[in-house]
PDB file of C-alpha atoms and ligand atoms in Angstrom:
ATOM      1  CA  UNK A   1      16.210  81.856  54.731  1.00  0.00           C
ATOM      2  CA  UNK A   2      19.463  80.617  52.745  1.00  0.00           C
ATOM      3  CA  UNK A   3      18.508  77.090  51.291  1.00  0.00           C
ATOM      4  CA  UNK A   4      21.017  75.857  49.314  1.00  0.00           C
ATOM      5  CA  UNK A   5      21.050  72.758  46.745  1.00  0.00           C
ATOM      6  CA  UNK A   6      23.576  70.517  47.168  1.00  0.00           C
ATOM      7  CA  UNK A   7      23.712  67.155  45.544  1.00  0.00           C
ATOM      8  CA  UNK A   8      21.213  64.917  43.604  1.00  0.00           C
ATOM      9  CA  UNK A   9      21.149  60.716  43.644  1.00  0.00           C
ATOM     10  CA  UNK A  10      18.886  58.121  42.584  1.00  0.00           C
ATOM     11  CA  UNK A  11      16.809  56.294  45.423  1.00  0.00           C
ATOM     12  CA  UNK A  12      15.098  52.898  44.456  1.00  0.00           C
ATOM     13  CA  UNK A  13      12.506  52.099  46.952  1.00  0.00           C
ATOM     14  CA  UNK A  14      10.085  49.272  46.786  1.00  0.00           C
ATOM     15  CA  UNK A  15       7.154  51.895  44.951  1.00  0.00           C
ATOM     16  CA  UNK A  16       9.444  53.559  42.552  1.00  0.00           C
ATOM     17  CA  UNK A  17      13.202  54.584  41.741  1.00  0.00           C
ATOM     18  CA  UNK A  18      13.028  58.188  42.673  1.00  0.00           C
ATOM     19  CA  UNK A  19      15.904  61.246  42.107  1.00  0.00           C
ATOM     20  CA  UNK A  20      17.128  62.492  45.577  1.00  0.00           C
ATOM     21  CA  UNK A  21      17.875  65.947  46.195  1.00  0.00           C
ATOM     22  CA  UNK A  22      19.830  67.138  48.630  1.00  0.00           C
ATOM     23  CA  UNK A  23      19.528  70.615  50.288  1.00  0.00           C
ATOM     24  CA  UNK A  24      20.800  72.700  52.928  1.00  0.00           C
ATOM     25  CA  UNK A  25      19.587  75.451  55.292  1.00  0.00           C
ATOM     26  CA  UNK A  26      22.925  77.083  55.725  1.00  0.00           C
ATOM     27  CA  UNK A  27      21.813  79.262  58.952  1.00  0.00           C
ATOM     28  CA  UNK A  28      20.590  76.245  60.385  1.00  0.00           C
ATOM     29  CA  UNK A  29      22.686  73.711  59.447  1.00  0.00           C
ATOM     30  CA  UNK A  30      19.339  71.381  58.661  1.00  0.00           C
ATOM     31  CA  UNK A  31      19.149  69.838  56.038  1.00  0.00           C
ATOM     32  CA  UNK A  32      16.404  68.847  53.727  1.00  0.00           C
ATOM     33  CA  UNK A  33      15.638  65.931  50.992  1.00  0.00           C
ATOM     34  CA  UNK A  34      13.257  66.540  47.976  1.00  0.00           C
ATOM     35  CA  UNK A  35      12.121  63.329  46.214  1.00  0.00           C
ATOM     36  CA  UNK A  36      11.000  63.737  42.607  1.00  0.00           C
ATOM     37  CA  UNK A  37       9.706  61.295  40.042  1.00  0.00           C
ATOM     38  CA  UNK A  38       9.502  61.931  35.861  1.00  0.00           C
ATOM     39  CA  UNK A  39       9.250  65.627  34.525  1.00  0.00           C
ATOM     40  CA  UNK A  40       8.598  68.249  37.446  1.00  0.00           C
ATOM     41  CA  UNK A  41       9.644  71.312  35.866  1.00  0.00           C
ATOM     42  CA  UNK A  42       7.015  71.350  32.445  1.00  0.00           C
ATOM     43  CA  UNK A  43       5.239  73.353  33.963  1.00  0.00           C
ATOM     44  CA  UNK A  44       1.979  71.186  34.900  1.00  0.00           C
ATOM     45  CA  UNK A  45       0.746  71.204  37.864  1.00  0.00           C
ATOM     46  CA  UNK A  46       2.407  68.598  39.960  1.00  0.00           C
ATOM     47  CA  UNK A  47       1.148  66.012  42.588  1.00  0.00           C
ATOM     48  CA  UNK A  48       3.102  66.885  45.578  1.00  0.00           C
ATOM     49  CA  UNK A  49       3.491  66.116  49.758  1.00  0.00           C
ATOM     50  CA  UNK A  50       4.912  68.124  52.289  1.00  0.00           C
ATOM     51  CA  UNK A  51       5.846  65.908  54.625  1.00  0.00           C
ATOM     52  CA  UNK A  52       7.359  66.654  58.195  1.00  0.00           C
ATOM     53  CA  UNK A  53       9.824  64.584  59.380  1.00  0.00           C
ATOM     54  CA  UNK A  54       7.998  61.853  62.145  1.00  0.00           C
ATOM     55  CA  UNK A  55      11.219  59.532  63.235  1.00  0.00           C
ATOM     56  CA  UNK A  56       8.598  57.225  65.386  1.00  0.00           C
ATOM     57  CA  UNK A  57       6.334  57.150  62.567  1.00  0.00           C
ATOM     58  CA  UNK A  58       8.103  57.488  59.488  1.00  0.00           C
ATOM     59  CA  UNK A  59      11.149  54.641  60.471  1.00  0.00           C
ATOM     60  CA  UNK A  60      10.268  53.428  63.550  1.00  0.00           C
ATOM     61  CA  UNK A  61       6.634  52.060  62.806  1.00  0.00           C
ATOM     62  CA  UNK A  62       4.794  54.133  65.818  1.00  0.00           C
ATOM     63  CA  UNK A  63       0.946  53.712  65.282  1.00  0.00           C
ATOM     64  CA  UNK A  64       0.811  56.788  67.739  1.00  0.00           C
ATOM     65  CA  UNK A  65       0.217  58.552  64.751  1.00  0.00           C
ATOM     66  CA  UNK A  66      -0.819  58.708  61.165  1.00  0.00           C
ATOM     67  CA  UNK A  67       2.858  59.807  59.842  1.00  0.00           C
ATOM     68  CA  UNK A  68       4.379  56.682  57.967  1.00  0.00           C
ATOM     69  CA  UNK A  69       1.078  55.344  56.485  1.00  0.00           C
ATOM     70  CA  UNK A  70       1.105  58.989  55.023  1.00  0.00           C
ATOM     71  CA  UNK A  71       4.574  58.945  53.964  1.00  0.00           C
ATOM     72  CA  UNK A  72       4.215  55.505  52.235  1.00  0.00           C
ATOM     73  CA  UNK A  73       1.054  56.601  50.534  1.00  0.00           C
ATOM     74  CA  UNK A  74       2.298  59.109  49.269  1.00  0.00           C
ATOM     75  CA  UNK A  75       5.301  57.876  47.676  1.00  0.00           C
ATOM     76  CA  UNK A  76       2.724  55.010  46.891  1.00  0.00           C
ATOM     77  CA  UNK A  77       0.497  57.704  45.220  1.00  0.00           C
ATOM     78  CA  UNK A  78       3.161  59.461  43.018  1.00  0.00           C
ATOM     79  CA  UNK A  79       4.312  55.600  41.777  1.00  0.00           C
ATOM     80  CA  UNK A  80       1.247  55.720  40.999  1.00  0.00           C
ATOM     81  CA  UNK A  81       0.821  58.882  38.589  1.00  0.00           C
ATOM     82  CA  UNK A  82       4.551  58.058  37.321  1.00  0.00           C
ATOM     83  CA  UNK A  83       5.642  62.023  38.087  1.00  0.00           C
ATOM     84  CA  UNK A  84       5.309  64.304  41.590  1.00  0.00           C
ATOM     85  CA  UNK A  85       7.745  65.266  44.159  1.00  0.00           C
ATOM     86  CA  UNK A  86       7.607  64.846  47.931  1.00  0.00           C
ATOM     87  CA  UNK A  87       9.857  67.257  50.120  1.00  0.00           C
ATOM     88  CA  UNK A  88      10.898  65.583  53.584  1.00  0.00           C
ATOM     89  CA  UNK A  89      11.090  68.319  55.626  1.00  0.00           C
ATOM     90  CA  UNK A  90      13.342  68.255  59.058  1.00  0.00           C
ATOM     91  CA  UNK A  91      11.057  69.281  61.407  1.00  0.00           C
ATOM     92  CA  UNK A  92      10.134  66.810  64.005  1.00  0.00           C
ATOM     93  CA  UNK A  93       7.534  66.647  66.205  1.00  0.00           C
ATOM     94  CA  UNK A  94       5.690  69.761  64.636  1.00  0.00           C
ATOM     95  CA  UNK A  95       8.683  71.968  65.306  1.00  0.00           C
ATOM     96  CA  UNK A  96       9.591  71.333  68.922  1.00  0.00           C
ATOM     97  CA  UNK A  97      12.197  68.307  68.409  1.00  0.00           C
ATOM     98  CA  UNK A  98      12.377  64.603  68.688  1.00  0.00           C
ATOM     99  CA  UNK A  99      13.261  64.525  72.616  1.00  0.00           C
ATOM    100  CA  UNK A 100      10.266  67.658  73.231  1.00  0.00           C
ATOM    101  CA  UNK A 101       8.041  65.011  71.158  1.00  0.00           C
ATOM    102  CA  UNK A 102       9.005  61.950  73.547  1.00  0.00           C
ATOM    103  CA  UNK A 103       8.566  64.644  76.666  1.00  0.00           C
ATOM    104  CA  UNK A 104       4.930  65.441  74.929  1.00  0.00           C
ATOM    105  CA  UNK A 105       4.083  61.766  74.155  1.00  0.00           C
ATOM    106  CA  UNK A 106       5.117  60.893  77.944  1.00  0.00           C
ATOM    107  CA  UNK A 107       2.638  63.927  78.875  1.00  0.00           C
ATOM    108  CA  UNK A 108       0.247  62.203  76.626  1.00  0.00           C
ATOM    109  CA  UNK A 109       0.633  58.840  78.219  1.00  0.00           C
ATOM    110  CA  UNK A 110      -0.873  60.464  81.414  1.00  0.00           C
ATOM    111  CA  UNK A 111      -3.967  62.037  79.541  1.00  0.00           C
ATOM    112  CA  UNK A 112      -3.183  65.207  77.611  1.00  0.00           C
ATOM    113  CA  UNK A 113      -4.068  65.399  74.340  1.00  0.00           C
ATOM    114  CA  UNK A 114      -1.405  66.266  71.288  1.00  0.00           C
ATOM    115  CA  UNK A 115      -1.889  69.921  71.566  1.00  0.00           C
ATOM    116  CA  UNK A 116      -2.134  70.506  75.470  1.00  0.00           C
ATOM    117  CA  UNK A 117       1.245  67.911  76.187  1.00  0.00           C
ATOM    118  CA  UNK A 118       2.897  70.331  73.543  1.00  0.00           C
ATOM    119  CA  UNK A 119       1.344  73.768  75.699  1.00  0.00           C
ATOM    120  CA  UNK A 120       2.398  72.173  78.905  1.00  0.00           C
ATOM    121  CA  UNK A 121       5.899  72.041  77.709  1.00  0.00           C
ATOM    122  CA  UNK A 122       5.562  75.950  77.008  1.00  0.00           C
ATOM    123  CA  UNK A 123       5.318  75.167  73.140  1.00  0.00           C
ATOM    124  CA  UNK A 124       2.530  76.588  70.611  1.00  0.00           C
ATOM    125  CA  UNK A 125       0.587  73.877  69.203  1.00  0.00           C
ATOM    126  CA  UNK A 126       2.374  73.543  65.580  1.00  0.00           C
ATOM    127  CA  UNK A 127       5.851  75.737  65.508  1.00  0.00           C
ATOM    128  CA  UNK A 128       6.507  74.676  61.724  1.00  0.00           C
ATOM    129  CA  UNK A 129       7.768  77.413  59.053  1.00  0.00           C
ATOM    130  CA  UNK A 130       7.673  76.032  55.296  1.00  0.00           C
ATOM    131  CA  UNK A 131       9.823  78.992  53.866  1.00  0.00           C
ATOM    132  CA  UNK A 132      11.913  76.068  52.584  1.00  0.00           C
ATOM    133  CA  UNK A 133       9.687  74.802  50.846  1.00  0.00           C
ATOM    134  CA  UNK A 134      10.016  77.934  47.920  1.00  0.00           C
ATOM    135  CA  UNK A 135      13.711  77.437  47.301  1.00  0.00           C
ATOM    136  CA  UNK A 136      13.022  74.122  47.045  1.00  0.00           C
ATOM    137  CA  UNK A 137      10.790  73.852  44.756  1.00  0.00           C
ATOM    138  CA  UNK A 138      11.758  77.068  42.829  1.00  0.00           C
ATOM    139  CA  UNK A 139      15.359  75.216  42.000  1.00  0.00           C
ATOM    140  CA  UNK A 140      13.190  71.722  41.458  1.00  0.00           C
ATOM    141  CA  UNK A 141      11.477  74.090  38.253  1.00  0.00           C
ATOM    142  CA  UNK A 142       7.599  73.650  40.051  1.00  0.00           C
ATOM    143  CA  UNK A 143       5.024  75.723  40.386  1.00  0.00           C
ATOM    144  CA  UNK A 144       1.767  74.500  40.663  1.00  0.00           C
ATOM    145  CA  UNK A 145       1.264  71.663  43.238  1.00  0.00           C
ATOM    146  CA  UNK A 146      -1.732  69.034  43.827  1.00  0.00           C
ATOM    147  CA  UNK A 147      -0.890  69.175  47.510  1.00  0.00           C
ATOM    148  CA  UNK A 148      -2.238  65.653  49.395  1.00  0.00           C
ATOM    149  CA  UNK A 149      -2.695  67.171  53.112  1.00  0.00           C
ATOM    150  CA  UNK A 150      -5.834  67.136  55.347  1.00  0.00           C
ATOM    151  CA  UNK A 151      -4.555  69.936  57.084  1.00  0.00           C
ATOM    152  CA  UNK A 152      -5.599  73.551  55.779  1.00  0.00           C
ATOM    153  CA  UNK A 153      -3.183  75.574  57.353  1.00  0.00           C
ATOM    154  CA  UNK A 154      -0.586  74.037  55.914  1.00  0.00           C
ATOM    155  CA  UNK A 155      -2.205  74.836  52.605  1.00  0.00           C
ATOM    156  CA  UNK A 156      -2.674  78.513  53.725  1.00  0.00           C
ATOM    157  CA  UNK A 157       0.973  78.835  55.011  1.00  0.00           C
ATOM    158  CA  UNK A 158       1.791  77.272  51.197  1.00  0.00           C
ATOM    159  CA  UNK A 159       0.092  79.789  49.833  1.00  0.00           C
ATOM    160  CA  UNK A 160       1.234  82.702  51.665  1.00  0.00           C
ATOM    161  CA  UNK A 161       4.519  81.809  50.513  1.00  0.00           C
ATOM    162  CA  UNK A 162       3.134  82.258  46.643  1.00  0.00           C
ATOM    163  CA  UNK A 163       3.491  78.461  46.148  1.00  0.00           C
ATOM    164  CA  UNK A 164       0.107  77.402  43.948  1.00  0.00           C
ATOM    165  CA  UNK A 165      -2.027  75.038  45.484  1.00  0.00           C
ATOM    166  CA  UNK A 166      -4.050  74.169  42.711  1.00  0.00           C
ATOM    167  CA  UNK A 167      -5.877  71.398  44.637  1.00  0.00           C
ATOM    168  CA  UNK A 168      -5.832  69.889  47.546  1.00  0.00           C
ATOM    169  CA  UNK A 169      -5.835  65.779  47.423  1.00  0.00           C
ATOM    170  CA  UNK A 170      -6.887  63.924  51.073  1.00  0.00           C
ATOM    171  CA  UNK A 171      -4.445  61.559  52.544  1.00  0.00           C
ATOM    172  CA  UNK A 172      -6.643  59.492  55.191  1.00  0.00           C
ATOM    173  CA  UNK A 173      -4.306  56.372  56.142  1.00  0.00           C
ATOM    174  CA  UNK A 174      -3.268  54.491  58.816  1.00  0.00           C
ATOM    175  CA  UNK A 175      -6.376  54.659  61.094  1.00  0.00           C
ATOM    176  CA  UNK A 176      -5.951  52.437  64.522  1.00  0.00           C
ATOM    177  CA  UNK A 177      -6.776  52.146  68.133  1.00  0.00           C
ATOM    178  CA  UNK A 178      -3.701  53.934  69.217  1.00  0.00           C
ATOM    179  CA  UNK A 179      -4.039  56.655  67.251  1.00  0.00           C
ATOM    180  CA  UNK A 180      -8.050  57.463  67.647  1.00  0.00           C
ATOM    181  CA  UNK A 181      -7.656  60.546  70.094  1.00  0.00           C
ATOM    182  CA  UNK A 182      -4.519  62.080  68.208  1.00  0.00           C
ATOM    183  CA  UNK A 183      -6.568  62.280  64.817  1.00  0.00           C
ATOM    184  CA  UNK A 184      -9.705  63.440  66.714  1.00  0.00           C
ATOM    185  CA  UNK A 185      -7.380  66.069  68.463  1.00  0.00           C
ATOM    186  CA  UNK A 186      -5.917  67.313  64.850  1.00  0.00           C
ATOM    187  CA  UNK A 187      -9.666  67.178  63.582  1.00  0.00           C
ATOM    188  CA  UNK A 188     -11.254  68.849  66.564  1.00  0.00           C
ATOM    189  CA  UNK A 189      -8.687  70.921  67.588  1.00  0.00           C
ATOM    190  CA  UNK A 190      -6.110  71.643  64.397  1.00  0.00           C
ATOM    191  CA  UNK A 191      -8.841  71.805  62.171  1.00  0.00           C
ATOM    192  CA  UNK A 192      -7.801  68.951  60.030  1.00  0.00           C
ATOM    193  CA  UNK A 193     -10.068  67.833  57.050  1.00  0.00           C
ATOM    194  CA  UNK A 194     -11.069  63.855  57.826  1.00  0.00           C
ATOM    195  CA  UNK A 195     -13.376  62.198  56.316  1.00  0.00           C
ATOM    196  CA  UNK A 196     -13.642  63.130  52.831  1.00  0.00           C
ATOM    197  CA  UNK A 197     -11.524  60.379  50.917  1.00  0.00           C
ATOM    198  CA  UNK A 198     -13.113  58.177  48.523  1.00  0.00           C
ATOM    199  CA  UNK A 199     -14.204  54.760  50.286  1.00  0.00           C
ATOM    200  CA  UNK A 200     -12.222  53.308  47.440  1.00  0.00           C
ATOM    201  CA  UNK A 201      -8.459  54.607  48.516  1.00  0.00           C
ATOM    202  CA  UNK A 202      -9.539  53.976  51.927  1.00  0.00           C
ATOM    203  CA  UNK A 203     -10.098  50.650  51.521  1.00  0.00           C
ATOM    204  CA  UNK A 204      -6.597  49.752  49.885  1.00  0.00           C
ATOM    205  CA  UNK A 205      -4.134  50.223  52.591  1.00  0.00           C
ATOM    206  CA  UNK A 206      -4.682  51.208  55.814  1.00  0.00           C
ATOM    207  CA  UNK A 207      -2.287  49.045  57.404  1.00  0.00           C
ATOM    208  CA  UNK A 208       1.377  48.181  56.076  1.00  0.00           C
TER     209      UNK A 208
HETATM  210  N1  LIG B 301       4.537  67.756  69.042  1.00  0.00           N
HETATM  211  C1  LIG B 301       4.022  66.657  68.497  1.00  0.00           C
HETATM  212  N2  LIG B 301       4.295  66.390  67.208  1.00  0.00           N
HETATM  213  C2  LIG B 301       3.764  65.290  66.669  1.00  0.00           C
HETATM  214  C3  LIG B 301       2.948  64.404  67.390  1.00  0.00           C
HETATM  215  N3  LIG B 301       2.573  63.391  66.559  1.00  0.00           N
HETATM  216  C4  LIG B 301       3.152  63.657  65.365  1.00  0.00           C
HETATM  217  N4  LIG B 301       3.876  64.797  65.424  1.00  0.00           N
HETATM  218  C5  LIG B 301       4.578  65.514  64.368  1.00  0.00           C
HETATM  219  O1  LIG B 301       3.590  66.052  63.538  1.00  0.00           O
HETATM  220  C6  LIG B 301       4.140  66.265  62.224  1.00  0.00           C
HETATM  221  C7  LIG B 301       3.165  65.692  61.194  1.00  0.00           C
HETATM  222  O2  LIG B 301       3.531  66.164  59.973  1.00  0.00           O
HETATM  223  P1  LIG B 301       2.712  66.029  58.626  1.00  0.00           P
HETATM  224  O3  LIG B 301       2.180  64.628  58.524  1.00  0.00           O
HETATM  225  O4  LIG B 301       3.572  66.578  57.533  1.00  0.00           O
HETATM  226  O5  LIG B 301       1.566  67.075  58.743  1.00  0.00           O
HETATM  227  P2  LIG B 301       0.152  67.212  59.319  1.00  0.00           P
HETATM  228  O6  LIG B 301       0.092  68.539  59.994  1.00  0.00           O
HETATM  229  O7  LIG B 301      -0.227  66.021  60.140  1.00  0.00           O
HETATM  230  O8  LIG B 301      -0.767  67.329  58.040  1.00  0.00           O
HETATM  231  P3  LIG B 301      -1.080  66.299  56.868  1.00  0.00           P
HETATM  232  O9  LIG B 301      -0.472  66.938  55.653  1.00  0.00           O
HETATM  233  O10 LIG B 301      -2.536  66.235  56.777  1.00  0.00           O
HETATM  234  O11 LIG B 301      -0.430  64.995  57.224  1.00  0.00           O
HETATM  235  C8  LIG B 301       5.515  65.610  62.239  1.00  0.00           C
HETATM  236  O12 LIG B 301       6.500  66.618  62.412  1.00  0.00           O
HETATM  237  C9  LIG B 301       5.445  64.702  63.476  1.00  0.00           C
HETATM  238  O13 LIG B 301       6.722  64.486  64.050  1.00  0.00           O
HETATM  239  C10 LIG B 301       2.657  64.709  68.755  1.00  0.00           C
HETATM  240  O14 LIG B 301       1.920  64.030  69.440  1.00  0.00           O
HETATM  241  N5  LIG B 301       3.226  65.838  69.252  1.00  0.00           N
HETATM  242 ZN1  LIG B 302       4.113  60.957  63.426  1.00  0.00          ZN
END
């Protein structure tokens, strides 16, 4: 995988003005942003997201799922701690594409769950790579990340890249009654880790 850097901005946003970094897959043509906040690359550990791109969720509002509450707490989170770095990676709908996700969602409207509307399109479950996450991170100066994520294999694919994980920080947001059987799919199913955030960061905000 050839992931190139290619430019770096500022980006104010309501929780923090963040640098923008621009890259690009040049086999693919995709290309990827990387949002950082004070000193990545001294060598600390840094609190980090991976964070697959969710158009409905992420800029449309969906409550289908849990993606922009995530999103927003996490660049919420990294306000927070004043330093971390959240790479917005281009793979929507778990690999298979916006208009396969809208196919799977209209599946899903007549009963399947997340995982069988993706198998009776004739996709795998999850079809996401994060090779581009080394590059990435590797030109960003990080190597040790305090990954938020409730989803383990994720953290193993991370891993078997040689990307440290040094800890693994729950992101439980954006709970509601459309979204009940997806999370209970990804926590039944997809193994996801639910249920293990402090009351306290639960309480805050689960609803934007
Ligand atoms: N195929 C499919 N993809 C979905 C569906 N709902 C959400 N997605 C995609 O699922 C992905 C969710 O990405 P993340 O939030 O980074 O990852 P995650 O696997 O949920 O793990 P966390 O780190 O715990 O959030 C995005 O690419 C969404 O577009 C669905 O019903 N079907
Ligand atoms: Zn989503």
């Amino acid at each position: 995988m050839s992931v190139v850097f290619v430019a770096s901005s500022l980006l104010p946003t309501p929780f923090a003005v963040f640098t923008m970094h621009g890259f690009l897959d040049e086999e693919t043509g995709i290309e990827h942003v990387a949002l950082t906040l004070g000193d990545v690359a001294n060598g600390e550990a840094v609190l980090g997201r991976m964070h697959s791109e969710c158009l409905t969720g992420d800029a449309l509002f969906s409550l289908r799922c849990d993606c922009g509450f995530q999103l927003e707490a996490a660049m919420k989170a990294i306000a927070k701690e004043g330093r971390g770095i959240l790479l917005y990676l281009r793979q929507e709908g778990r690999g298979i594409g916006l208009l396969n996700k809208i196919r799977a969602y209209s599946l899903q409207d007549k009963g399947a769950d997340t995982v069988e509307a993706n198998e009776q399109l004739g996709f795998p479950a999850d079809m996401r790579q994060y090779d581009m996450c080394l590059p990435m991170l590797n030109h960003l100066g990080i190597n040790a990340i305090q990954l938020m994520t409730n989803n383990p294999k994720k953290i193993a694919a991370l891993k078997a890249l040689g990307i440290n994980v040094v800890e693994r920080k729950p992101i439980e947001f954006g709970k509601n009654r459309y979204n009940q059987n997806y999370l209970a799919t990804k926590a039944g199913k997809m193994g996801h880790l639910f249920g293990l955030q402090h009351q306290q960061e639960k309480s805050e905000d689960n609803t934007r």
